[in-house]
Coordinates of C-alpha atoms in Angstrom, one line a residue:
M211 CA 37.0 57.1 11.5
A212 CA 34.1 57.1 9.1
F213 CA 35.8 54.5 7.0
A214 CA 36.5 52.4 10.0
L215 CA 32.9 52.5 11.1
A216 CA 31.7 51.6 7.6
I217 CA 33.6 48.3 7.5
P218 CA 31.5 46.4 10.0
A219 CA 28.4 47.9 8.5
I220 CA 29.4 46.5 5.1
S221 CA 30.3 43.0 6.4
A222 CA 27.1 42.8 8.5
D223 CA 25.0 43.3 5.4
N224 CA 26.2 40.3 3.5
G225 CA 22.9 38.8 2.5
K226 CA 21.2 35.6 3.6
V227 CA 22.2 32.0 3.3
Y228 CA 19.4 29.4 3.5
V229 CA 20.3 26.0 5.0
I230 CA 17.9 23.1 4.0
P231 CA 18.4 19.6 5.4
I232 CA 18.2 16.5 3.1
E233 CA 17.8 13.8 5.8
A234 CA 16.4 10.3 6.1
E235 CA 15.0 8.7 3.0
V236 CA 14.7 10.4 -0.4
E237 CA 11.0 10.3 -1.3
R238 CA 8.3 12.6 -2.7
G239 CA 7.5 14.0 0.7
L240 CA 11.1 15.3 0.9
Q241 CA 10.7 16.8 -2.6
S242 CA 7.6 18.8 -1.5
F243 CA 9.6 20.2 1.5
L244 CA 12.7 21.1 -0.6
E245 CA 10.5 22.9 -3.2
R246 CA 9.1 25.1 -0.4
G247 CA 12.5 25.8 1.0
I248 CA 14.0 26.7 -2.4
D249 CA 11.1 29.0 -3.2
E250 CA 11.5 30.8 0.1
A251 CA 15.3 31.3 -0.5
E252 CA 14.7 32.6 -4.0
E253 CA 12.0 35.0 -2.9
A254 CA 14.3 36.3 -0.1
G255 CA 17.2 36.8 -2.6
A256 CA 19.5 34.5 -0.8
E257 CA 23.2 34.5 -1.6
A258 CA 23.4 30.7 -1.5
I259 CA 21.5 27.7 -0.5
V260 CA 23.3 25.0 1.5
F261 CA 21.8 21.5 1.4
E262 CA 23.0 19.7 4.5
I263 CA 23.0 16.0 3.3
D264 CA 22.8 13.0 5.5
T265 CA 20.7 10.3 3.7
P266 CA 21.1 6.6 2.9
G267 CA 19.2 7.1 -0.4
G268 CA 15.7 6.5 -1.6
F269 CA 13.5 6.4 -4.6
V270 CA 14.8 7.1 -8.0
N271 CA 11.7 9.0 -9.3
A272 CA 11.8 11.2 -6.2
A273 CA 15.6 11.8 -6.7
D274 CA 14.9 12.8 -10.4
G275 CA 12.3 15.3 -9.3
I276 CA 14.6 16.9 -6.7
A277 CA 17.5 17.0 -9.2
R278 CA 15.3 19.1 -11.5
L279 CA 14.5 21.5 -8.7
L280 CA 18.3 21.9 -8.0
D281 CA 19.1 22.4 -11.7
E282 CA 16.3 25.0 -12.2
T283 CA 17.2 27.3 -9.3
E284 CA 19.3 30.3 -10.2
T285 CA 20.6 30.7 -6.6
E286 CA 24.0 29.1 -5.9
T287 CA 23.6 25.7 -4.4
L288 CA 26.2 24.1 -2.0
A289 CA 26.0 20.5 -0.9
F290 CA 27.4 19.9 2.6
V291 CA 27.8 16.2 3.1
N292 CA 27.6 16.2 6.9
Q293 CA 27.6 12.4 7.2
D294 CA 26.4 10.2 4.3
A295 CA 25.4 11.0 0.7
L296 CA 24.7 7.4 -0.4
S297 CA 22.8 6.1 -3.3
A298 CA 20.3 8.8 -4.3
G299 CA 22.0 11.2 -1.9
A300 CA 25.2 11.0 -4.0
F301 CA 23.1 11.7 -7.1
L302 CA 21.6 14.8 -5.5
A303 CA 25.0 16.1 -4.2
L304 CA 26.3 16.0 -7.8
H305 CA 23.4 18.3 -8.9
N306 CA 24.7 21.1 -6.7
D307 CA 27.1 23.8 -7.9
E308 CA 29.7 22.8 -5.3
I309 CA 30.2 19.9 -2.9
Y310 CA 31.8 20.2 0.6
M311 CA 32.3 17.2 2.9
H312 CA 32.7 16.7 6.6
P313 CA 36.0 14.8 7.5
N314 CA 33.8 11.7 8.3
G315 CA 31.5 12.1 5.3
R316 CA 30.9 9.4 2.7
M317 CA 29.6 9.6 -0.8
G318 CA 28.7 6.8 -3.2
A319 CA 27.2 3.3 -3.2
A320 CA 24.5 4.4 -5.7
Q321 CA 23.4 1.1 -7.3
V322 CA 19.7 0.8 -8.1
I323 CA 17.9 -1.9 -6.2
D324 CA 14.4 -3.3 -6.6
Q325 CA 11.6 -3.8 -4.0
S326 CA 13.2 -7.1 -2.9
G327 CA 16.6 -5.5 -2.3
N328 CA 18.3 -7.0 -5.3
A329 CA 20.0 -5.2 -8.2
A330 CA 17.5 -3.7 -10.6
A331 CA 16.8 -4.9 -14.1
D332 CA 19.1 -3.9 -16.9
K333 CA 16.7 -1.4 -18.3
A334 CA 16.3 0.5 -15.0
N335 CA 20.0 0.2 -14.2
S336 CA 21.0 1.6 -17.7
A337 CA 18.8 4.6 -17.2
W338 CA 20.2 5.3 -13.7
L339 CA 23.8 5.0 -15.0
A340 CA 23.0 7.6 -17.7
S341 CA 21.6 9.9 -15.0
M342 CA 24.7 9.5 -12.9
R343 CA 27.0 10.2 -15.8
S344 CA 25.0 13.3 -16.8
A345 CA 25.0 14.6 -13.2
A346 CA 28.9 14.4 -13.0
E347 CA 29.4 15.9 -16.5
S348 CA 27.0 18.8 -15.9
S349 CA 29.2 19.8 -12.9
G350 CA 32.5 19.3 -14.7
R351 CA 33.5 16.2 -12.8
D352 CA 35.1 13.0 -14.2
P353 CA 32.1 10.7 -14.8
Q354 CA 34.0 7.4 -14.3
F355 CA 33.7 7.9 -10.5
A356 CA 30.0 8.5 -10.6
L357 CA 29.6 5.4 -12.8
A358 CA 31.7 3.4 -10.4
M359 CA 29.3 4.4 -7.6
A360 CA 26.5 2.7 -9.4
D361 CA 28.2 0.0 -11.5
A362 CA 30.1 -2.7 -9.7
S363 CA 31.8 -3.9 -12.9
I364 CA 34.1 -0.8 -13.0
D365 CA 37.5 -1.6 -11.6
L366 CA 39.0 1.1 -9.3
P367 CA 41.0 -0.9 -6.7
E368 CA 42.9 2.1 -5.6
Y369 CA 39.7 3.4 -4.1
R370 CA 38.6 0.1 -2.5
A371 CA 36.3 -0.5 -5.5
A372 CA 37.7 -3.4 -7.3
Q373 CA 35.6 -5.2 -9.9
G374 CA 32.5 -6.4 -8.0
D375 CA 32.4 -3.6 -5.4
L376 CA 30.7 -0.2 -5.6
L377 CA 32.7 3.0 -5.1
T378 CA 32.2 5.0 -1.9
L379 CA 34.5 8.0 -1.5
G380 CA 35.7 9.4 1.8
A381 CA 36.3 13.2 2.3
Q382 CA 39.9 13.2 1.2
E383 CA 39.3 10.8 -1.7
A384 CA 36.5 13.0 -2.9
L385 CA 38.8 16.0 -2.7
D386 CA 41.5 14.2 -4.6
V387 CA 39.3 13.1 -7.6
G388 CA 37.6 16.5 -7.8
Y389 CA 34.2 15.4 -6.3
S390 CA 34.6 17.9 -3.5
E391 CA 35.6 21.5 -3.3
G392 CA 36.8 21.3 0.3
T393 CA 36.7 19.4 3.6
V394 CA 35.0 21.4 6.4
S395 CA 34.1 20.4 10.0
S396 CA 31.1 22.6 10.4
L397 CA 28.7 24.9 8.6
D398 CA 30.5 28.0 9.9
E399 CA 33.7 26.8 8.4
L400 CA 32.0 26.2 5.1
L401 CA 30.5 29.8 5.1
E402 CA 33.9 31.2 6.0
M403 CA 35.5 29.3 3.1
K404 CA 32.8 30.9 0.8
D405 CA 33.3 34.4 2.3
L406 CA 29.8 34.2 3.6
S407 CA 30.6 34.3 7.3
G408 CA 28.8 37.6 7.8
A409 CA 25.6 36.4 6.1
E410 CA 22.4 35.8 8.0
V411 CA 21.8 32.0 8.2
V412 CA 18.2 30.9 7.8
Q413 CA 17.5 27.3 8.8
V414 CA 14.6 25.9 6.9
E415 CA 12.7 23.3 9.0
E416 CA 9.9 21.0 8.1
N417 CA 6.5 22.1 9.4
W418 CA 4.2 19.6 11.1
S419 CA 2.2 18.8 8.0
E420 CA 5.4 18.1 5.9
T421 CA 6.8 15.9 8.7
L422 CA 3.5 14.0 8.9
A423 CA 3.3 13.7 5.1
R424 CA 6.8 12.3 4.9
F425 CA 5.8 9.8 7.6
L426 CA 2.5 8.8 5.9
T427 CA 4.2 8.4 2.5
S428 CA 6.9 6.2 3.8
P429 CA 7.1 2.8 1.9
I430 CA 6.8 1.1 5.3
V431 CA 3.8 3.1 6.6
V432 CA 1.7 3.0 3.3
P433 CA 1.1 -0.8 3.4
I434 CA 0.2 -0.6 7.1
L435 CA -2.3 2.2 6.4
L436 CA -4.0 0.3 3.5
S437 CA -4.1 -2.9 5.6
V438 CA -5.8 -1.2 8.5
A439 CA -8.2 0.5 6.1
G440 CA -9.1 -2.8 4.4
L441 CA -9.3 -4.8 7.6
G442 CA -11.3 -2.0 9.4
L443 CA -13.9 -1.7 6.5
L444 CA -14.1 -5.5 6.4
L445 CA -14.8 -5.8 10.1
E446 CA -17.5 -3.2 9.7
L447 CA -19.4 -5.5 7.4
F448 CA -19.5 -8.0 10.3
T449 CA -20.6 -5.4 12.8
P450 CA -24.2 -4.0 13.0
G451 CA -24.4 -0.2 12.7
V452 CA -21.5 2.1 12.4
G453 CA -18.7 1.0 14.8
I454 CA -15.1 1.5 15.7
P455 CA -13.6 -0.8 13.0
G456 CA -15.3 1.2 10.2
F457 CA -14.1 4.5 11.8
F458 CA -10.5 3.3 11.9
G459 CA -10.7 1.9 8.3
L460 CA -12.0 5.3 6.9
F461 CA -9.5 7.2 9.1
S462 CA -6.6 5.2 7.8
L463 CA -7.8 5.8 4.2
M464 CA -8.1 9.5 4.9
L465 CA -4.5 9.6 6.3
F466 CA -3.2 7.8 3.2
F467 CA -4.7 10.4 0.9
Y468 CA -3.9 13.4 3.2
G469 CA -0.2 12.4 3.3
H470 CA 0.0 11.9 -0.5
L471 CA -2.0 15.2 -1.1
V472 CA 0.4 17.3 1.0
A473 CA 3.4 15.5 -0.5
G474 CA 2.2 16.6 -4.0
L475 CA 1.6 13.0 -5.1
A476 CA -2.2 12.9 -5.1
G477 CA -4.2 15.3 -7.1
Y478 CA -7.9 16.2 -6.8
E479 CA -8.6 13.7 -9.6
S480 CA -7.6 10.8 -7.3
I481 CA -9.8 12.2 -4.5
L482 CA -12.8 12.5 -6.9
L483 CA -12.2 9.0 -8.1
L484 CA -12.2 7.8 -4.5
V485 CA -15.5 9.6 -3.7
F486 CA -17.0 8.2 -6.9
G487 CA -15.9 4.6 -6.0
L488 CA -17.3 4.9 -2.4
G489 CA -20.6 6.3 -3.9
L490 CA -20.9 3.2 -6.2
I491 CA -20.3 0.9 -3.2
L492 CA -23.1 2.6 -1.2
L493 CA -25.4 2.4 -4.2
E494 CA -24.8 -1.4 -4.3
F495 CA -26.7 -1.7 -1.0
F496 CA -29.8 -0.3 -2.6
V497 CA -29.5 -1.6 -6.2
P498 CA -28.3 -5.2 -5.8
G499 CA -26.7 -7.0 -8.7
G500 CA -23.0 -6.8 -8.0
I501 CA -21.9 -4.6 -10.9
L502 CA -22.0 -1.3 -9.1
G503 CA -20.1 -2.8 -6.1
I504 CA -17.4 -4.2 -8.4
L505 CA -17.0 -1.0 -10.2
G506 CA -16.8 0.9 -6.9
I507 CA -14.1 -1.3 -5.6
L508 CA -12.1 -1.0 -8.8
A509 CA -12.5 2.8 -8.6
V510 CA -11.2 2.9 -5.0
I511 CA -8.2 0.8 -6.0
G512 CA -7.6 3.0 -9.0
S513 CA -7.7 6.1 -6.8
V514 CA -5.1 4.6 -4.5
L515 CA -2.8 3.7 -7.4
L516 CA -3.2 7.2 -8.9
A517 CA -2.3 8.8 -5.5
G518 CA 0.7 6.5 -4.9
E519 CA 4.4 7.4 -5.4
D520 CA 4.8 4.8 -8.2
V521 CA 2.5 2.1 -9.6
Q522 CA 4.7 -0.8 -8.6
S523 CA 5.2 0.0 -4.9
T524 CA 1.6 1.1 -4.5
A525 CA 0.4 -2.1 -6.2
V526 CA 2.5 -4.2 -3.8
A527 CA 1.0 -2.2 -0.8
I528 CA -2.5 -2.9 -2.1
L529 CA -1.7 -6.6 -2.5
I530 CA -0.5 -6.7 1.1
A531 CA -3.7 -5.0 2.3
L532 CA -5.9 -7.4 0.4
L533 CA -4.0 -10.4 1.9
V534 CA -4.4 -9.0 5.4
A535 CA -8.1 -8.3 4.8
S536 CA -8.7 -11.8 3.4
A537 CA -6.9 -13.4 6.3
G538 CA -9.0 -11.3 8.7
M539 CA -12.2 -12.5 6.9
V540 CA -11.2 -16.1 7.1
I541 CA -10.5 -15.8 10.9
L542 CA -13.8 -14.1 11.6
V543 CA -15.9 -16.6 9.7
K544 CA -14.0 -19.8 10.6
F545 CA -13.0 -19.2 14.2
F546 CA -15.5 -16.7 15.5
G547 CA -18.5 -17.7 13.4
K548 CA -19.3 -14.1 12.3
K549 CA -21.8 -13.4 9.7
L550 CA -22.2 -10.4 7.4
N551 CA -24.7 -7.9 8.9
M552 CA -24.7 -5.1 6.3
F553 CA -25.5 -7.5 3.5
K554 CA -28.8 -8.7 5.0
R555 CA -30.6 -6.1 3.0
I556 CA -29.4 -7.4 -0.3
I557 CA -28.9 -11.1 0.4
L558 CA -31.8 -13.5 1.0
T559 CA -31.2 -15.3 4.3
D560 CA -34.6 -16.9 4.9
A561 CA -34.8 -20.7 4.3
T562 CA -38.0 -22.4 3.1
D563 CA -37.5 -25.6 5.2
T564 CA -40.0 -27.8 6.9
E565 CA -39.0 -26.5 10.4
H566 CA -40.5 -23.2 9.3
G567 CA -43.6 -24.8 7.9
Y568 CA -42.6 -24.7 4.2
V569 CA -43.4 -27.7 2.0
S570 CA -42.9 -28.2 -1.8
A571 CA -46.4 -29.7 -2.3
V572 CA -49.7 -30.3 -0.5
N573 CA -49.0 -32.0 2.8
R574 CA -50.8 -35.2 3.5
P575 CA -50.3 -36.1 7.2
E576 CA -53.3 -38.5 7.1
L577 CA -51.1 -41.0 5.2
I578 CA -48.9 -41.5 8.3
G579 CA -49.4 -45.0 9.7
Q580 CA -51.2 -46.5 6.7
I581 CA -50.1 -49.7 5.1
A582 CA -49.3 -49.8 1.4
R583 CA -47.6 -52.2 -1.0
T584 CA -44.5 -51.6 -3.2
T585 CA -45.1 -51.9 -6.9
N586 CA -41.4 -52.0 -7.6
A587 CA -38.1 -52.2 -5.6
L588 CA -37.2 -49.2 -3.5
R589 CA -33.5 -48.4 -4.0
P590 CA -34.4 -46.3 -1.9
S591 CA -37.0 -44.5 -4.1
G592 CA -39.8 -46.1 -6.0
T593 CA -43.6 -46.4 -6.1
I594 CA -46.2 -47.8 -3.6
R595 CA -49.8 -48.5 -4.1
L596 CA -52.3 -47.4 -1.4
G597 CA -55.7 -48.7 -2.4
D598 CA -56.2 -47.6 -6.0
E599 CA -53.6 -44.7 -5.6
Y600 CA -50.0 -45.0 -6.8
I601 CA -47.6 -42.8 -4.7
D602 CA -43.9 -42.0 -5.1
A603 CA -42.1 -42.9 -1.9
V604 CA -38.6 -43.5 -0.5
S605 CA -37.5 -46.2 2.0
E606 CA -36.3 -45.3 5.4
G607 CA -32.8 -46.3 4.3
R608 CA -32.8 -50.0 3.5
F609 CA -33.5 -51.7 0.2
I610 CA -37.2 -52.9 -0.1
D611 CA -38.1 -55.4 -2.7
S612 CA -41.3 -55.2 -4.8
N613 CA -44.6 -56.6 -3.6
K614 CA -43.7 -56.0 0.0
D615 CA -46.0 -54.4 2.6
V616 CA -44.7 -51.1 3.9
K617 CA -45.8 -48.6 6.5
I618 CA -45.9 -44.9 5.9
I619 CA -43.9 -43.4 8.7
K620 CA -43.2 -39.8 7.6
V621 CA -44.7 -37.2 5.2
E622 CA -42.8 -34.0 4.3
G623 CA -44.7 -32.4 1.4
S624 CA -44.2 -34.7 -1.6
R625 CA -41.6 -36.8 0.2
I626 CA -43.2 -39.9 1.7
V627 CA -41.0 -42.2 3.8
V628 CA -41.9 -45.8 4.3
R629 CA -40.6 -48.8 6.2
E630 CA -41.0 -52.5 5.5
L631 CA -43.4 -54.2 7.8
E632 CA -41.8 -56.8 10.1
K633 CA -43.5 -60.2 10.4
Q634 CA -44.8 -59.3 13.8
E635 CA -46.5 -56.2 12.5
E636 CA -48.0 -58.2 9.6
E637 CA -49.5 -60.8 12.0
E638 CA -51.0 -58.0 14.1

């Protein structure tokens, strides 16, 4: 009786199994979440960690970082391809100790593509092929199938991957070629196959900050945030005081850095560089000259590049933001007639024109109406003689020959305008 009672007690105390999802796009925000989940599992002394994979792939640099996390953990790692392990997802599955697939699961199609959606350059592709080979060999699998997932030149027609097509394995095919240890319909079936059915299952979920960080670091959201930041700050220059556009611009910039800080992409050095750049821009309003403002803008752009996931994608996002801000500025100036308000303190806007009473020399209004004689031809400028005084003058618009009587009709400082007398005026 004592032995019979001891059996359920032993099976009930079968340790813990942590289940961590790898879903959506593979990026650095996901890496931060997985790092936390693995740390929790190791601290709890888990028997195994099951990574439930359903991803179309993602960034190579993020996949490399996650692969290192998987390789460094001492806890047994099990990949459960619940639906798709494509591209970087296949690479991550190969870095687990064992792979199990759902009957409808797929694994493969792991060719590297660039920002335009085309095949990457030879240099990047060569490095990725080496990574795929190493991932397969480190887990004791035939590397030709991993290479065929990333290289369309490998000919495997029996697996629908003739030359020119990438390899994607189904559940049974993966089992046949040794890329899967078993086909299971559910997590419970996987645990039963691993003799872990009595273990406590701990589901690791993203917290709100990790979910927000993954959203804010998405390659689609980053250009939007930077564009809103650039356009908002630009609109603030056309708005007196502190208004809504400036608030949204700064808020978008804060969201960008918050997401990248939580995801582990941005360090405090990028935050300090941002603050330094904003400080230089503010100083430009009090110390005009342009140099401080240019240095401040460069510092802000540098801080964004430093916080980004990779220089190339972040540079593209910055370029998009600059184009959006430039288009916004053209629309404001051309179609709405807006003028910069914040620059009034550092830009001279007053005009020294005659409407405001400014003249370039002593004004002589007493000359208006007097008759003089041209000493040379006015084409339209020349010299006239008024009594014994020679004066520079311009015609009203027409050519006036020399030795002609002219009437002074307008005086604007040193500019004296004359008109040739008509015969009627000469007779009078």
